[in-house]
Coordinates of C-alpha atoms in Angstrom, one line a residue:
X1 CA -10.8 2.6 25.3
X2 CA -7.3 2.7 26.2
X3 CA -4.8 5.2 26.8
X4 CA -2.6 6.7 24.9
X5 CA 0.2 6.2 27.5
X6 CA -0.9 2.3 28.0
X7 CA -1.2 2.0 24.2
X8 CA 2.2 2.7 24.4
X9 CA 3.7 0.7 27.3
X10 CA 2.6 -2.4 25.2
X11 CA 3.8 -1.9 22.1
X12 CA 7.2 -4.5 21.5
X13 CA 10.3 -2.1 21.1
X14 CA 12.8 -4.7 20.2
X15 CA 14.1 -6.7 16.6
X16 CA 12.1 -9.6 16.5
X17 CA 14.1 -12.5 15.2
X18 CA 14.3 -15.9 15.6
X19 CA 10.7 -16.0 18.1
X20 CA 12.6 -13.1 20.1
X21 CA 12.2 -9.4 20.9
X22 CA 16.2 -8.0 21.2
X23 CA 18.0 -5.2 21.4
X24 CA 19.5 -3.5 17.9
X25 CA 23.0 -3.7 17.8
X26 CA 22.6 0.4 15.8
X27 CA 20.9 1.7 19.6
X28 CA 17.7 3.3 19.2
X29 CA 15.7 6.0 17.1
X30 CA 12.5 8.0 17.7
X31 CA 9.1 7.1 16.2
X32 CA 7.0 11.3 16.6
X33 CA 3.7 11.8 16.3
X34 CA 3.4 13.8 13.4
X35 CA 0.3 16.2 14.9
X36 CA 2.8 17.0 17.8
X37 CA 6.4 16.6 16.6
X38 CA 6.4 14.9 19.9
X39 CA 8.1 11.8 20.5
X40 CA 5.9 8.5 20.7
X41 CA 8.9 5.9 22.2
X42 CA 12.3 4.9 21.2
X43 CA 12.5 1.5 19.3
X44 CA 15.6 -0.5 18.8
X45 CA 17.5 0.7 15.2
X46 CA 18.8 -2.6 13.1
X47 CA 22.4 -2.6 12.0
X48 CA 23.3 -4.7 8.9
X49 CA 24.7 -7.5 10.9
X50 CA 20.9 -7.2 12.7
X51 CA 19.3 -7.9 8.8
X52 CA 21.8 -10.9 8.1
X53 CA 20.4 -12.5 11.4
X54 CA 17.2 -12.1 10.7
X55 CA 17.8 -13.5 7.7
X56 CA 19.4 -16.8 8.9
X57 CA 16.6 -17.1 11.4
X58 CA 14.1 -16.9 8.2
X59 CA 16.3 -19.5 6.2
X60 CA 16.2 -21.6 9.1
X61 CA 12.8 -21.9 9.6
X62 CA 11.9 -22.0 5.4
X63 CA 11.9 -25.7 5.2
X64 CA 10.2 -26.9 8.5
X65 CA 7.0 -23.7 7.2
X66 CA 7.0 -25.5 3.8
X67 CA 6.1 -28.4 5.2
X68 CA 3.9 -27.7 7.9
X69 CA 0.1 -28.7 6.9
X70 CA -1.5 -25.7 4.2
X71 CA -4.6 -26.7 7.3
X72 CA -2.3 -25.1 10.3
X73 CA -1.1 -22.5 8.3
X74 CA -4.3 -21.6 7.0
X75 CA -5.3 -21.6 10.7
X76 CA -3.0 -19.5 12.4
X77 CA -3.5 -17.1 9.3
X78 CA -7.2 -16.8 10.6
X79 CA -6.4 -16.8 14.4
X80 CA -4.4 -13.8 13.6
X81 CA -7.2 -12.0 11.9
X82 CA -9.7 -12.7 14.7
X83 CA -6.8 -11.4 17.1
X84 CA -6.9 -8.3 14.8
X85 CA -10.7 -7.4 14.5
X86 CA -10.6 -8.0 18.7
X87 CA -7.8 -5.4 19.3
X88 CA -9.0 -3.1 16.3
X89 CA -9.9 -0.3 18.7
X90 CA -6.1 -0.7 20.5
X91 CA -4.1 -1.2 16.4
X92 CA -6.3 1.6 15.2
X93 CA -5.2 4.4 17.8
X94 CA -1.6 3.5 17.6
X95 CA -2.0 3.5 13.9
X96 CA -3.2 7.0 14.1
X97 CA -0.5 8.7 16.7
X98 CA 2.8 7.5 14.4
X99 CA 1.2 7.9 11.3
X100 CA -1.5 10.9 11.8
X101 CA -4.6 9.4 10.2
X102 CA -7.9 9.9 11.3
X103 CA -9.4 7.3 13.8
X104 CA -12.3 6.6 11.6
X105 CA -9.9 5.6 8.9
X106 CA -7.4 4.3 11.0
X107 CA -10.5 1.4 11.8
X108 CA -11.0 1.3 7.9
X109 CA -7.8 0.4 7.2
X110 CA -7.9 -2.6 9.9
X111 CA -10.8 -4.0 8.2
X112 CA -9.1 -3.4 4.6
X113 CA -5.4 -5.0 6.2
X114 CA -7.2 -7.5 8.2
X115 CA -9.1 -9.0 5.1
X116 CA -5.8 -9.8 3.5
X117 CA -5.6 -13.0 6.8
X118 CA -8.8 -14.1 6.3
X119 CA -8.9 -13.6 2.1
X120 CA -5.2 -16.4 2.6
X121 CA -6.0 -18.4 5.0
X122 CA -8.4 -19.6 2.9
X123 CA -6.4 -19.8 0.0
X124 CA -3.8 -21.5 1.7
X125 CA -5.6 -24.8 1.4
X126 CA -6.4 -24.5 -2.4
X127 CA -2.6 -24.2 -3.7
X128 CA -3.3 -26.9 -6.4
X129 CA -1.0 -28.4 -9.7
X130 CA -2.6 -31.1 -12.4
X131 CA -1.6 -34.1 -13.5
X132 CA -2.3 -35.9 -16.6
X133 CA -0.8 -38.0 -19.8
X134 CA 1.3 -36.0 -22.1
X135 CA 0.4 -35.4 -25.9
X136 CA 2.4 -38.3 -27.2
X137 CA 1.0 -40.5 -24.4
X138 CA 4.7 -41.5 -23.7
X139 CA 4.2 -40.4 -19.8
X140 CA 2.5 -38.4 -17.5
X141 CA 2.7 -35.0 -16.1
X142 CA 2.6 -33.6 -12.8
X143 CA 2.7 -29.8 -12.1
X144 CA 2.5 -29.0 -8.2
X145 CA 3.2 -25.6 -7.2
X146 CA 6.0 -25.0 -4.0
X147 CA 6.8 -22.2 -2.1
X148 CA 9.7 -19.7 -3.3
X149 CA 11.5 -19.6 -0.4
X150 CA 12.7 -17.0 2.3
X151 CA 11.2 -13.8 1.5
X152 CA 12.5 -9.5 2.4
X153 CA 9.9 -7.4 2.6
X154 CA 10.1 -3.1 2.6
X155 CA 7.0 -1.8 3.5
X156 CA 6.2 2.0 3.1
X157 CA 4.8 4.4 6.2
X158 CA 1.4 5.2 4.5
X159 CA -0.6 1.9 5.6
X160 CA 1.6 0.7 8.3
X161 CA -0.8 -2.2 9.1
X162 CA -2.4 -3.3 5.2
X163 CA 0.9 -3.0 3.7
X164 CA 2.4 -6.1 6.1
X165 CA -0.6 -8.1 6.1
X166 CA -1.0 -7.4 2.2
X167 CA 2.6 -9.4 2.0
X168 CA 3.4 -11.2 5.2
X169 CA -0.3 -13.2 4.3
X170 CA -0.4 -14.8 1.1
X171 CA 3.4 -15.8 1.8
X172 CA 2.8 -17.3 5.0
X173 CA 0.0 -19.2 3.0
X174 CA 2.2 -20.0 0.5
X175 CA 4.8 -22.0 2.8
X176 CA 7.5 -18.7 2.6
X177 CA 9.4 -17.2 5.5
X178 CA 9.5 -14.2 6.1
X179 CA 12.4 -11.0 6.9
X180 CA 10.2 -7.3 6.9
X181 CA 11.4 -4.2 7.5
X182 CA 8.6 -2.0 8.2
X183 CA 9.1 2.5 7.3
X184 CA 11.5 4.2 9.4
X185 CA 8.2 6.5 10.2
X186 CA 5.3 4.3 11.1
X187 CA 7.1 1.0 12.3
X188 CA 4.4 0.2 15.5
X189 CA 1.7 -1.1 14.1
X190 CA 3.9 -3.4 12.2
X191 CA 5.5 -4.2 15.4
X192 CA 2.0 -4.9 17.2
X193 CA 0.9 -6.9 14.0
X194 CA 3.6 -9.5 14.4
X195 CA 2.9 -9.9 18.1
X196 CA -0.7 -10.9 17.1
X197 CA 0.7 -13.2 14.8
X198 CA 2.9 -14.8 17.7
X199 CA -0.3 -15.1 19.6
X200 CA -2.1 -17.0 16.9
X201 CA 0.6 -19.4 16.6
X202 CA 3.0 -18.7 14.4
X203 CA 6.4 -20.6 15.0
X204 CA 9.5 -19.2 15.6
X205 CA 11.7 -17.8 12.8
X206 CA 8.8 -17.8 10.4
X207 CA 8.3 -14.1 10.1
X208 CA 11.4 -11.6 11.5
X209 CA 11.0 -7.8 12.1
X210 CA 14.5 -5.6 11.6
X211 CA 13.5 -1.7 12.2
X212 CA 16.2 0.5 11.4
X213 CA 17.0 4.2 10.3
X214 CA 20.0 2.7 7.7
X215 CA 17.6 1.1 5.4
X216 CA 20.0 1.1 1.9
X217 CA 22.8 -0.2 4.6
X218 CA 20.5 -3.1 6.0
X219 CA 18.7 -4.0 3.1
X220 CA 21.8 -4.4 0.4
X221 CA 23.7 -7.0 2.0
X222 CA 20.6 -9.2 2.8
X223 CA 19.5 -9.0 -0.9
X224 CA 22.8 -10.0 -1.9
X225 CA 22.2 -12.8 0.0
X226 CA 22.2 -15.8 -2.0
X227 CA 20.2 -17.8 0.6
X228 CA 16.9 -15.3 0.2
X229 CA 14.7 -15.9 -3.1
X230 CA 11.8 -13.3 -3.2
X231 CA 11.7 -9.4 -2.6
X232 CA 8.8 -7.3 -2.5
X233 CA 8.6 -3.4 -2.1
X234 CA 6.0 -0.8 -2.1
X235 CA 6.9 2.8 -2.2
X236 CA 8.8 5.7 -4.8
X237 CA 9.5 4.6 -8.1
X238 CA 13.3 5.6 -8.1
X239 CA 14.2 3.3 -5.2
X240 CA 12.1 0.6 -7.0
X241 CA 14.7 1.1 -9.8
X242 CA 17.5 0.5 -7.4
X243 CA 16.0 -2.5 -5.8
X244 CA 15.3 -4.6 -8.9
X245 CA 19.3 -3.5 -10.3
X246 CA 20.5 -5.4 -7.0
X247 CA 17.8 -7.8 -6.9
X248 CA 19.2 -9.1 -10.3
X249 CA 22.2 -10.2 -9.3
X250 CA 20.5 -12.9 -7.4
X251 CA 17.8 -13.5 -10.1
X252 CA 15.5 -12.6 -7.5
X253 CA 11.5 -13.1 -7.6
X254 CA 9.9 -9.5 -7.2
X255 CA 6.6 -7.6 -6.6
X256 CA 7.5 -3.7 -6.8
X257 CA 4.0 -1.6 -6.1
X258 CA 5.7 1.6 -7.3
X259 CA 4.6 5.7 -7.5
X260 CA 1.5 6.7 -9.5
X261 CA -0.4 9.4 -11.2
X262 CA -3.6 8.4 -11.3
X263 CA -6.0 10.5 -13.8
X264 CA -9.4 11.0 -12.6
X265 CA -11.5 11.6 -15.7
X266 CA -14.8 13.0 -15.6
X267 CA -17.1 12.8 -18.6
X268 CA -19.9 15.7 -19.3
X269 CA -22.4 13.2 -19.0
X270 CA -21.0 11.8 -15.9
X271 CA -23.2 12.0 -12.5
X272 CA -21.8 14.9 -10.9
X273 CA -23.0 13.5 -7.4
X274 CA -21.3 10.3 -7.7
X275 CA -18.6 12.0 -9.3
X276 CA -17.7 14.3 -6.2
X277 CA -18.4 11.5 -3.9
X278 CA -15.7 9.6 -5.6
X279 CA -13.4 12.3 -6.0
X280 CA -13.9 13.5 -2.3
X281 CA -13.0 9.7 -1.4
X282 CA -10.0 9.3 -4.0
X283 CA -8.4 12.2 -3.3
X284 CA -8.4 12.7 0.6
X285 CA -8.8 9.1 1.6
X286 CA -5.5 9.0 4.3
X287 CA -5.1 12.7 3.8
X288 CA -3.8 12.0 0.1
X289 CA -1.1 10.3 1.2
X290 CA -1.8 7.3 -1.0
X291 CA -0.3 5.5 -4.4
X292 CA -3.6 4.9 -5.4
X293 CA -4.7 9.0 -4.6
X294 CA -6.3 10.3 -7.6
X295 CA -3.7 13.1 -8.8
X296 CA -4.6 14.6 -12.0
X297 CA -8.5 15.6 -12.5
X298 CA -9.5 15.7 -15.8
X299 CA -12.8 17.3 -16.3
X300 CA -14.8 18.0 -19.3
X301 CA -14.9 21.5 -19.9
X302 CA -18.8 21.8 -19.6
X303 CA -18.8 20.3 -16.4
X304 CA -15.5 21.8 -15.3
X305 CA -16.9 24.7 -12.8
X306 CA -19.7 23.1 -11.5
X307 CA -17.6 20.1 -10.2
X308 CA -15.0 22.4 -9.0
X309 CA -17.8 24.4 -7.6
X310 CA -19.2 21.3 -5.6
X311 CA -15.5 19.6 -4.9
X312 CA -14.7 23.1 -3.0
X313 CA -17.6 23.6 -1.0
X314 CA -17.0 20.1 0.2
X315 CA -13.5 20.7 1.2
X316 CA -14.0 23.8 3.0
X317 CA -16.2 22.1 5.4
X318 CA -13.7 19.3 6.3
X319 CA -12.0 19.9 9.8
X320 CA -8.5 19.5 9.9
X321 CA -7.2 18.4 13.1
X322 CA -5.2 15.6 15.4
X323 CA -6.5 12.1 14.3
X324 CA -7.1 11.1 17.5
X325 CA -10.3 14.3 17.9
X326 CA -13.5 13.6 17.3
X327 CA -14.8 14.4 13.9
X328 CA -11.3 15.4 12.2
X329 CA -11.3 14.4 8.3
X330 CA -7.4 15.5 7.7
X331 CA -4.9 15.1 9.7
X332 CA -1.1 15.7 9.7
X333 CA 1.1 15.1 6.9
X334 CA 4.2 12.4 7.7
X335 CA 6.6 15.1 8.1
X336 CA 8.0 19.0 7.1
X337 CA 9.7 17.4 3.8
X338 CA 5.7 16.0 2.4
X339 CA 4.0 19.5 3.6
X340 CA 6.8 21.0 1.4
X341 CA 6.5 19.3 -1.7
X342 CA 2.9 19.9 -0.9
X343 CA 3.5 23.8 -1.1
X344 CA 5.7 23.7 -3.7
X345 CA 3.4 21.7 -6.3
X346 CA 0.7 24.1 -5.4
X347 CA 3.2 27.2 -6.3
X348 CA 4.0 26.0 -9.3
X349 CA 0.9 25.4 -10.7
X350 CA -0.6 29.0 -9.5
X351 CA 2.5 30.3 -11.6
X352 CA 1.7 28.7 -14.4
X353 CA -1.9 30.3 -14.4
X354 CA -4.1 28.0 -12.3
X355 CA -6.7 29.3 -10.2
X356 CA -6.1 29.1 -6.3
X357 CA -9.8 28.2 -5.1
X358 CA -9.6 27.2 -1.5
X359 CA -6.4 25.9 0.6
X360 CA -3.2 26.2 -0.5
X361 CA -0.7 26.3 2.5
X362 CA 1.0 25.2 5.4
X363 CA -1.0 25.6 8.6
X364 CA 1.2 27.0 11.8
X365 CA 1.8 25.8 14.8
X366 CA 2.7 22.1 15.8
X367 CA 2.7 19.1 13.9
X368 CA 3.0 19.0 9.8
X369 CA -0.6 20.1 8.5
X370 CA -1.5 21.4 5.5
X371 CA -5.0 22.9 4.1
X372 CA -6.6 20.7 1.9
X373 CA -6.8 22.3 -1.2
X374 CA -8.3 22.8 -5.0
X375 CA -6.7 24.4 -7.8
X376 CA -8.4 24.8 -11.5
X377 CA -7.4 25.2 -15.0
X378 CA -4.2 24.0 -14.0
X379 CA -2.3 24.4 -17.2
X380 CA -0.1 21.6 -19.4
X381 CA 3.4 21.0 -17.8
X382 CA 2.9 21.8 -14.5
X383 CA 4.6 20.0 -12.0
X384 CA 1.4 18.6 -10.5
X385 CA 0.6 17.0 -13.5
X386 CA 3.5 15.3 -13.4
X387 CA 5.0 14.5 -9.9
X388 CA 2.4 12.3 -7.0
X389 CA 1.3 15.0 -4.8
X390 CA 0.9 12.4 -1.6
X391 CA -0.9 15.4 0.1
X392 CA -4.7 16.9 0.4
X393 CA -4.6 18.7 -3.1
X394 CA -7.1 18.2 -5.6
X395 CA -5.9 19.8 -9.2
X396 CA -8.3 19.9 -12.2
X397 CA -7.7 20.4 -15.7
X398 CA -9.8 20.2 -18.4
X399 CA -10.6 18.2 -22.2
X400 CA -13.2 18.6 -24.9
X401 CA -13.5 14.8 -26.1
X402 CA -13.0 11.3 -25.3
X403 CA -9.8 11.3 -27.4
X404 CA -8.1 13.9 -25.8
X405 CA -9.2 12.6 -22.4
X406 CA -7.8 9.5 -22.7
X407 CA -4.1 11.2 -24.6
X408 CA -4.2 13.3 -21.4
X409 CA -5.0 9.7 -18.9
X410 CA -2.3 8.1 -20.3
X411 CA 0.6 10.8 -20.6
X412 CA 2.4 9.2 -17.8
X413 CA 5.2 6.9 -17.1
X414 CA 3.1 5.8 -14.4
X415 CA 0.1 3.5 -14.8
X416 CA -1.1 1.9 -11.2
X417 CA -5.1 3.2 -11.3
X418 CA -6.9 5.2 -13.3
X419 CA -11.3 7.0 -12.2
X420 CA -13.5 6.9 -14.5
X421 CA -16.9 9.0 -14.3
X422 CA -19.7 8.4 -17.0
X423 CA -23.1 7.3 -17.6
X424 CA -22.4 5.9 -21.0
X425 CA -21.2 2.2 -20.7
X426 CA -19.9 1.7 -24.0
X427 CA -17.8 4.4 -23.6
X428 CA -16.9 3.3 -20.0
X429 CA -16.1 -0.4 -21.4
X430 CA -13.4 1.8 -24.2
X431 CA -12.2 3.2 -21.4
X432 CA -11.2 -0.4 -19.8
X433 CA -9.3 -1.0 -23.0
X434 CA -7.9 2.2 -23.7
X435 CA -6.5 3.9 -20.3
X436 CA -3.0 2.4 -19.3
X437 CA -3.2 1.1 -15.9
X438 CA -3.0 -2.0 -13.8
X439 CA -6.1 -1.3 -11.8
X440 CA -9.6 1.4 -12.5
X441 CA -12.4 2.4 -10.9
X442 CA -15.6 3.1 -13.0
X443 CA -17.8 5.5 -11.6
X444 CA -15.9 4.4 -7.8
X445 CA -13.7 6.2 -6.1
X446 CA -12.1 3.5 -4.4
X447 CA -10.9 0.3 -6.0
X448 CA -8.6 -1.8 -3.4
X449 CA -10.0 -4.9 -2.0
X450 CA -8.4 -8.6 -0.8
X451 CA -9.9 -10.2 -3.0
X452 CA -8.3 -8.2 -5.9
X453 CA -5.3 -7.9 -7.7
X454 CA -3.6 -4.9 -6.9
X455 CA -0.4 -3.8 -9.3
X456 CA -0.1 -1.6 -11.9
X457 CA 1.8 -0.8 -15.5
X458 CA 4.5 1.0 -16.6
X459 CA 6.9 2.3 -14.2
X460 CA 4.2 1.5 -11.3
X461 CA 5.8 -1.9 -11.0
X462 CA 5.6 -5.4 -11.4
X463 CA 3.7 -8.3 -9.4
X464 CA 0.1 -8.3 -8.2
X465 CA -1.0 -8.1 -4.7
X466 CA -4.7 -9.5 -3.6
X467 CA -6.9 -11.5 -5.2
X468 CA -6.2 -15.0 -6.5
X469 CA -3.0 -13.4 -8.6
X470 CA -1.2 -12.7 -4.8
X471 CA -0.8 -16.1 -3.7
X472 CA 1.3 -16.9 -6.8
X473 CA 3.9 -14.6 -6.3
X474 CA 5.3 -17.0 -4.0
X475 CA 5.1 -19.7 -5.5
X476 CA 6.9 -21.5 -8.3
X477 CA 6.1 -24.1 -10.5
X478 CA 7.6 -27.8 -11.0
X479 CA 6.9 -30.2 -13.9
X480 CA 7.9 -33.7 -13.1
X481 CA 7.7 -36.2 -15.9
X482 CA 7.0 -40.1 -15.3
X483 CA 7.7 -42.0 -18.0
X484 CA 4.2 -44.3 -18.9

């Protein structure tokens, strides 16, 4: 396997705009390893001028990618994921030392991102319309489907390598250009990612990379831009808010994938094995730092103990450690501002009279751990019933019936997923029907897949990602009538 130190020597530093790697006109900033506080490299830092030519290399290149053959673009789409799967060992590792994930799922989440080429490429070639006589039989119809146009992209630090491919795919499919701006935090693998696509094919200008640490600065004037037509976003709810207000000047398409506060419910009849399984698998899949992270378990009081019980001794055998060690299950936390909300969510809830059963605080030394954790009979209006905890804490409170199980699911502004644990499937298929979110799990733990929609309700956003909804969002429709 390769070095750390080689890993590193390889990785582009630069903007990439226009088919080139350049300097940012802003200087540099550090990408640290957040299990060392040490820094990784320097990379260049985008000003605003940076974003706007980025832009006009995206604009440029928009009508040449619309028209190149759905064929080539379907091809390079899948020369890039072959590119991927070979260099998953290399993407993986630097995956893990900027964003602190274990390399076990650091691999997972290459086969999850990389999915997204292959799952497009092939859906590249069946972008179809229909054609046909209208009602009064006075002409005929024609409905074709065309790209949207240049694309901006704001990807979030937790899944440095699924969140681009999740986007940069289906509108490369689609016949879109495209401008990304990858997190402050995690911006490598984003960087690699787009040097795999180079090596597939890709033509110049088609997809643009502005790194920066002024994000509001760089990203306002290019959304303002009358020239770009579609933005898409994944991360907090509250910037979300901010982005559609500017994004509406311009009547701008959008796909927010905002916060969420997803319920886990568990049912007295559920199968406490599967049940744990899932819970151990939505809760500390990339050390909780995920929107789909199950946040609130709700637990039927006759089974409350025992799964708390189970759910502990599980968690007290994880090993917490650098991602990069052998057998480590939880690594850091992004930085000293997540292990912080991390303690202070815990705090809160012990105040309010929940029982402290493992975990519970910052570890010393370097790097931003924090012990994964389990609180109980966490009580109504705690914080961490209300906020995403985007750490390793697993808080349970409890119901005695369906109705109040699903009142307590759905007592959120939020609705992106929602667990369900039962063995009853009538009461699983009410649970379809009745809980308020865009995506569930049934007795799983873990619901995201390519070939998926992935969105939510509510204040989790708008637009679906994955599946055969994704390719759409770039995409808009034109009716031409000829007259019979």
């Amino acid at each position: 396997m390769i070095t750390q130190s080689a890993l590193l020597e390889k990785v582009p530093r630069g903007l990439f705009i226009g088919g080139e790697w350049v300097a940012g006109s802003a200087g540099t900033f550090p990408v640290v390893d957040p299990a060392t506080g040490e820094t990784l490299v320097e990379i260049a830092d985008a000003s605003p001028e940076d974003g706007i030519r980025a832009l006009d290399a995206a604009v440029a290149a928009q009508e040449e990618w619309a028209a190149t053959a759905p064929r080539r673009r379907s091809d390079i789409l899948r020369r890039a994921f072959d590119l991927l799967m070979e260099r998953a060992d290399e993407i993986a590792l630097l995956m893990t030392l900027e964003m602190g994930k274990p390399l076990a799922e650091a691999r997972g989440e290459i086969t999850y991102g990389g999915e997204f080429l292959r799952w497009f490429s092939e859906e590249a070639v069946r972008i179809s319309g229909r054609f046909g006589s209208n009602p009064e039989g006075t002409g005929r119809m024609i409905v074709s489907q065309r790209p949207v146009g240049p694309c901006f992209f704001i990807t979030p630090w937790n899944f440095p390598l699924a969140m681009a491919t999740r986007k940069i795919a289906p509108a490369l499919a689609a016949g879109c250009t495209v401008v990304i701006k990858p997190a402050e935090l995690t911006p490598l693998t984003t960087l690699a990612f787009v040097g795999l696509l180079v090596e597939a094919g890709l033509p110049a200008g088609v997809v643009n990379v502005v790194t920066t640490t002024h994000s509001g600065a760089l990203s306002a004037p290019i959304i303002a831009d009358p020239r770009l037509r579609k933005l898409s976003f994944t991360g907090s709810t509250p910037v979300g808010k901010k982005l559609i207000a500017q994004a509406a000047e311009g009547v701008l398409r959008v796909s927010m994938e905002l916060g969420g506060n997803a319920p886990f419910v568990v049912f007295d009849d559920a199968d406490l094995d599967k049940a744990v399984d899932g819970a151990m698998l939505a809760k500390f899949r990339n050390i909780g730092q995920a929107c789909t992270a199950a946040n609130r378990f709700i637990v039927h009081t006759s089974v409350a103990d025992e799964f708390a019980r189970r759910v502990t001794e599980r968690v007290n055998a994880m090993r917490v450690g650098r991602g990069t060690e052998e057998g480590v299950q939880i690594g850091p936390l992004i930085d000293r501002k997540a292990v912080e909300g991390s303690a202070a969510l815990v705090t809160d809830a012990v105040a309010r009279g929940a029982r402290l059963l493992t975990g519970g605080s910052a570890i010393d030394g370097p790097g931003t751990f924090f012990e994964p954790t389990v609180i109980t009979d966490v009580a109504g209006g705690s914080d961490i019933l209300r906020e995403e905890i985007f750490g390793p804490v697993l808080a349970i409170a409890t119901f005695g019936d369906e109705e109040e199980a699903v009142r307590l699911a759905n007592d959120t502004e939020y609705g992106l997923v929602s667990y369900v644990f039962t063995e009853d499937l009538a009461r699983g298929m009410r649970m379809i029907d009745r809980l308020e979110t865009g995506m569930m799990g049934l007795n799983a733990g873990v619901v995201s897949n390519a070939a998926a929609p992935f969105g939510g309700v509510k204040q989790s956003g708008v637009g679906r990602e994955g599946g055969l909804e994704g390719i759409h969002e770039f995409l808009s429709t034109k009716y031409t009538l000829i007259p019979a």
